[in-house]
Amino acid sequence: MARVTVEDCLDNVDNRFELVMVAAKRARQLAVGGKDPKVDWENDKPTVVALREIAEGLTTKTVLDDIDED
């Protein structure tokens, strides 16, 4: 997938606000949480990888239920 659009992501998330919350949490997990990406990294930033995961249906709003390990 060359470019991720909001419309691609909204097929798997209820609304734009939830999309922001899910993408931010997943990007944080990838950047500092040591979580493994569910798609090929392809030299992208964590936010792009998170959005690609959401667009492909690999990451859902259940990520919001994960407990942060600080």
Tab-separated table of N, CA and C in Angstrom:
chain	number	residue	atom	x	y	z
A	1	MET	N	0.859	-1.172	0.000
A	1	MET	CA	0.000	0.000	0.000
A	1	MET	C	0.903	1.232	0.000
A	2	ALA	N	0.796	2.015	-1.049
A	2	ALA	CA	1.681	3.158	-1.198
A	2	ALA	C	1.311	4.300	-0.259
A	3	ARG	N	0.025	4.569	-0.146
A	3	ARG	CA	-0.411	5.693	0.666
A	3	ARG	C	-1.649	5.278	1.450
A	4	VAL	N	-1.681	5.652	2.711
A	4	VAL	CA	-2.815	5.317	3.564
A	4	VAL	C	-3.719	6.539	3.653
A	5	THR	N	-5.008	6.345	3.422
A	5	THR	CA	-5.953	7.450	3.530
A	5	THR	C	-6.860	7.235	4.733
A	6	VAL	N	-7.474	8.297	5.168
A	6	VAL	CA	-8.415	8.221	6.284
A	6	VAL	C	-9.561	7.287	5.920
A	7	GLU	N	-10.000	7.346	4.682
A	7	GLU	CA	-11.110	6.503	4.241
A	7	GLU	C	-10.757	5.024	4.350
A	8	ASP	N	-9.498	4.675	4.028
A	8	ASP	CA	-9.059	3.283	4.173
A	8	ASP	C	-9.187	2.832	5.620
A	9	CYS	N	-8.820	3.697	6.534
A	9	CYS	CA	-8.833	3.361	7.959
A	9	CYS	C	-10.248	3.340	8.526
A	10	LEU	N	-11.114	4.205	8.025
A	10	LEU	CA	-12.473	4.295	8.567
A	10	LEU	C	-13.312	3.059	8.258
A	11	ASP	N	-12.842	2.201	7.356
A	11	ASP	CA	-13.526	0.932	7.119
A	11	ASP	C	-13.396	0.013	8.327
A	12	ASN	N	-12.384	0.261	9.170
A	12	ASN	CA	-12.100	-0.626	10.292
A	12	ASN	C	-12.244	0.040	11.657
A	13	VAL	N	-12.525	1.339	11.674
A	13	VAL	CA	-12.688	2.091	12.917
A	13	VAL	C	-13.977	2.901	12.782
A	14	ASP	N	-14.648	3.148	13.904
A	14	ASP	CA	-15.971	3.779	13.867
A	14	ASP	C	-15.973	5.216	13.352
A	15	ASN	N	-15.024	6.046	13.812
A	15	ASN	CA	-15.026	7.451	13.407
A	15	ASN	C	-13.611	8.017	13.459
A	16	ARG	N	-13.454	9.245	13.008
A	16	ARG	CA	-12.128	9.870	12.921
A	16	ARG	C	-11.473	10.059	14.290
A	17	PHE	N	-12.278	10.341	15.287
A	17	PHE	CA	-11.734	10.572	16.622
A	17	PHE	C	-11.154	9.279	17.194
A	18	GLU	N	-11.882	8.198	17.005
A	18	GLU	CA	-11.382	6.898	17.447
A	18	GLU	C	-10.142	6.508	16.646
A	19	LEU	N	-10.118	6.849	15.376
A	19	LEU	CA	-8.954	6.573	14.537
A	19	LEU	C	-7.709	7.245	15.100
A	20	VAL	N	-7.838	8.488	15.507
A	20	VAL	CA	-6.703	9.214	16.080
A	20	VAL	C	-6.219	8.529	17.352
A	21	MET	N	-7.153	8.131	18.206
A	21	MET	CA	-6.786	7.481	19.470
A	21	MET	C	-6.088	6.141	19.226
A	22	VAL	N	-6.639	5.336	18.334
A	22	VAL	CA	-6.067	4.017	18.044
A	22	VAL	C	-4.698	4.162	17.385
A	23	ALA	N	-4.588	5.054	16.403
A	23	ALA	CA	-3.319	5.238	15.700
A	23	ALA	C	-2.239	5.767	16.636
A	24	ALA	N	-2.594	6.709	17.500
A	24	ALA	CA	-1.610	7.267	18.434
A	24	ALA	C	-1.122	6.209	19.415
A	25	LYS	N	-2.048	5.421	19.942
A	25	LYS	CA	-1.664	4.389	20.912
A	25	LYS	C	-0.780	3.334	20.250
A	26	ARG	N	-1.161	2.894	19.053
A	26	ARG	CA	-0.380	1.869	18.360
A	26	ARG	C	0.989	2.410	17.947
A	27	ALA	N	1.049	3.646	17.488
A	27	ALA	CA	2.334	4.243	17.115
A	27	ALA	C	3.250	4.343	18.326
A	28	ARG	N	2.679	4.692	19.469
A	28	ARG	CA	3.462	4.765	20.702
A	28	ARG	C	3.989	3.382	21.081
A	29	GLN	N	3.159	2.359	20.920
A	29	GLN	CA	3.598	0.992	21.208
A	29	GLN	C	4.766	0.603	20.307
A	30	LEU	N	4.699	0.971	19.055
A	30	LEU	CA	5.760	0.635	18.109
A	30	LEU	C	7.037	1.414	18.390
A	31	ALA	N	6.887	2.689	18.737
A	31	ALA	CA	8.049	3.565	18.902
A	31	ALA	C	8.806	3.304	20.195
A	32	VAL	N	8.094	3.185	21.296
A	32	VAL	CA	8.775	3.082	22.590
A	32	VAL	C	8.400	1.844	23.384
A	33	GLY	N	7.375	1.149	22.964
A	33	GLY	CA	6.905	0.001	23.724
A	33	GLY	C	7.542	-1.312	23.344
A	34	GLY	N	8.316	-1.306	22.276
A	34	GLY	CA	8.976	-2.532	21.869
A	34	GLY	C	8.054	-3.549	21.218
A	35	LYS	N	6.871	-3.128	20.800
A	35	LYS	CA	5.935	-4.042	20.129
A	35	LYS	C	6.391	-4.264	18.689
A	36	ASP	N	6.153	-5.458	18.183
A	36	ASP	CA	6.519	-5.780	16.807
A	36	ASP	C	5.436	-5.306	15.841
A	37	PRO	N	5.834	-4.777	14.690
A	37	PRO	CA	4.840	-4.350	13.698
A	37	PRO	C	4.149	-5.557	13.069
A	38	LYS	N	2.894	-5.374	12.679
A	38	LYS	CA	2.109	-6.437	12.055
A	38	LYS	C	2.178	-6.372	10.532
A	39	VAL	N	2.830	-5.346	10.005
A	39	VAL	CA	3.065	-5.199	8.563
A	39	VAL	C	4.550	-4.928	8.367
A	40	ASP	N	5.013	-5.016	7.125
A	40	ASP	CA	6.414	-4.709	6.847
A	40	ASP	C	6.705	-3.258	7.197
A	41	TRP	N	7.842	-3.023	7.847
A	41	TRP	CA	8.187	-1.680	8.318
A	41	TRP	C	8.461	-0.740	7.152
A	42	GLU	N	9.197	-1.184	6.131
A	42	GLU	CA	9.469	-0.411	4.915
A	42	GLU	C	10.025	0.982	5.181
A	43	ASN	N	10.820	1.146	6.219
A	43	ASN	CA	11.477	2.418	6.518
A	43	ASN	C	10.480	3.550	6.779
A	44	ASP	N	9.280	3.206	7.270
A	44	ASP	CA	8.264	4.202	7.588
A	44	ASP	C	8.372	4.619	9.048
A	45	LYS	N	7.750	5.726	9.375
A	45	LYS	CA	7.670	6.169	10.763
A	45	LYS	C	6.591	5.357	11.475
A	46	PRO	N	6.664	5.281	12.798
A	46	PRO	CA	5.680	4.486	13.554
A	46	PRO	C	4.228	4.883	13.292
A	47	THR	N	3.981	6.169	13.068
A	47	THR	CA	2.599	6.591	12.809
A	47	THR	C	2.077	6.029	11.488
A	48	VAL	N	2.925	5.982	10.483
A	48	VAL	CA	2.519	5.443	9.185
A	48	VAL	C	2.284	3.941	9.290
A	49	VAL	N	3.154	3.253	10.015
A	49	VAL	CA	2.985	1.811	10.209
A	49	VAL	C	1.680	1.539	10.946
A	50	ALA	N	1.385	2.329	11.971
A	50	ALA	CA	0.138	2.160	12.723
A	50	ALA	C	-1.071	2.356	11.816
A	51	LEU	N	-1.052	3.378	10.983
A	51	LEU	CA	-2.167	3.621	10.064
A	51	LEU	C	-2.296	2.508	9.031
A	52	ARG	N	-1.178	1.980	8.557
A	52	ARG	CA	-1.233	0.860	7.613
A	52	ARG	C	-1.841	-0.371	8.279
A	53	GLU	N	-1.490	-0.616	9.539
A	53	GLU	CA	-2.072	-1.745	10.269
A	53	GLU	C	-3.582	-1.579	10.421
A	54	ILE	N	-4.016	-0.370	10.716
A	54	ILE	CA	-5.451	-0.100	10.877
A	54	ILE	C	-6.167	-0.278	9.538
A	55	ALA	N	-5.602	0.247	8.472
A	55	ALA	CA	-6.224	0.150	7.148
A	55	ALA	C	-6.364	-1.300	6.698
A	56	GLU	N	-5.405	-2.139	7.082
A	56	GLU	CA	-5.448	-3.549	6.696
A	56	GLU	C	-6.268	-4.388	7.674
A	57	GLY	N	-6.789	-3.759	8.721
A	57	GLY	CA	-7.626	-4.477	9.673
A	57	GLY	C	-6.857	-5.294	10.691
A	58	LEU	N	-5.562	-5.063	10.806
A	58	LEU	CA	-4.733	-5.822	11.738
A	58	LEU	C	-4.723	-5.224	13.139
A	59	THR	N	-5.031	-3.953	13.248
A	59	THR	CA	-5.113	-3.272	14.539
A	59	THR	C	-6.498	-2.650	14.653
A	60	THR	N	-7.156	-2.893	15.782
A	60	THR	CA	-8.513	-2.385	15.995
A	60	THR	C	-8.559	-1.572	17.278
A	61	LYS	N	-9.761	-1.139	17.645
A	61	LYS	CA	-9.904	-0.321	18.846
A	61	LYS	C	-9.607	-1.095	20.126
A	62	THR	N	-9.430	-2.399	20.038
A	62	THR	CA	-9.067	-3.168	21.232
A	62	THR	C	-7.690	-2.769	21.753
A	63	VAL	N	-6.888	-2.123	20.907
A	63	VAL	CA	-5.574	-1.656	21.345
A	63	VAL	C	-5.719	-0.625	22.467
A	64	LEU	N	-6.857	0.057	22.512
A	64	LEU	CA	-7.082	1.054	23.562
A	64	LEU	C	-7.237	0.407	24.935
A	65	ASP	N	-7.594	-0.882	24.953
A	65	ASP	CA	-7.760	-1.588	26.218
A	65	ASP	C	-6.438	-2.091	26.787
A	66	ASP	N	-5.385	-2.090	25.962
A	66	ASP	CA	-4.075	-2.544	26.428
A	66	ASP	C	-3.560	-1.621	27.518
A	67	ILE	N	-2.967	-2.214	28.525
A	67	ILE	CA	-2.406	-1.442	29.636
A	67	ILE	C	-1.012	-0.973	29.247
A	68	ASP	N	-0.761	0.324	29.422
A	68	ASP	CA	0.565	0.871	29.145
A	68	ASP	C	1.538	0.390	30.198
A	69	GLU	N	2.709	-0.048	29.727
A	69	GLU	CA	3.760	-0.477	30.642
A	69	GLU	C	4.820	0.611	30.692
A	70	ASP	N	4.784	1.428	31.719
A	70	ASP	CA	5.749	2.530	31.836
A	70	ASP	C	6.960	2.128	32.615
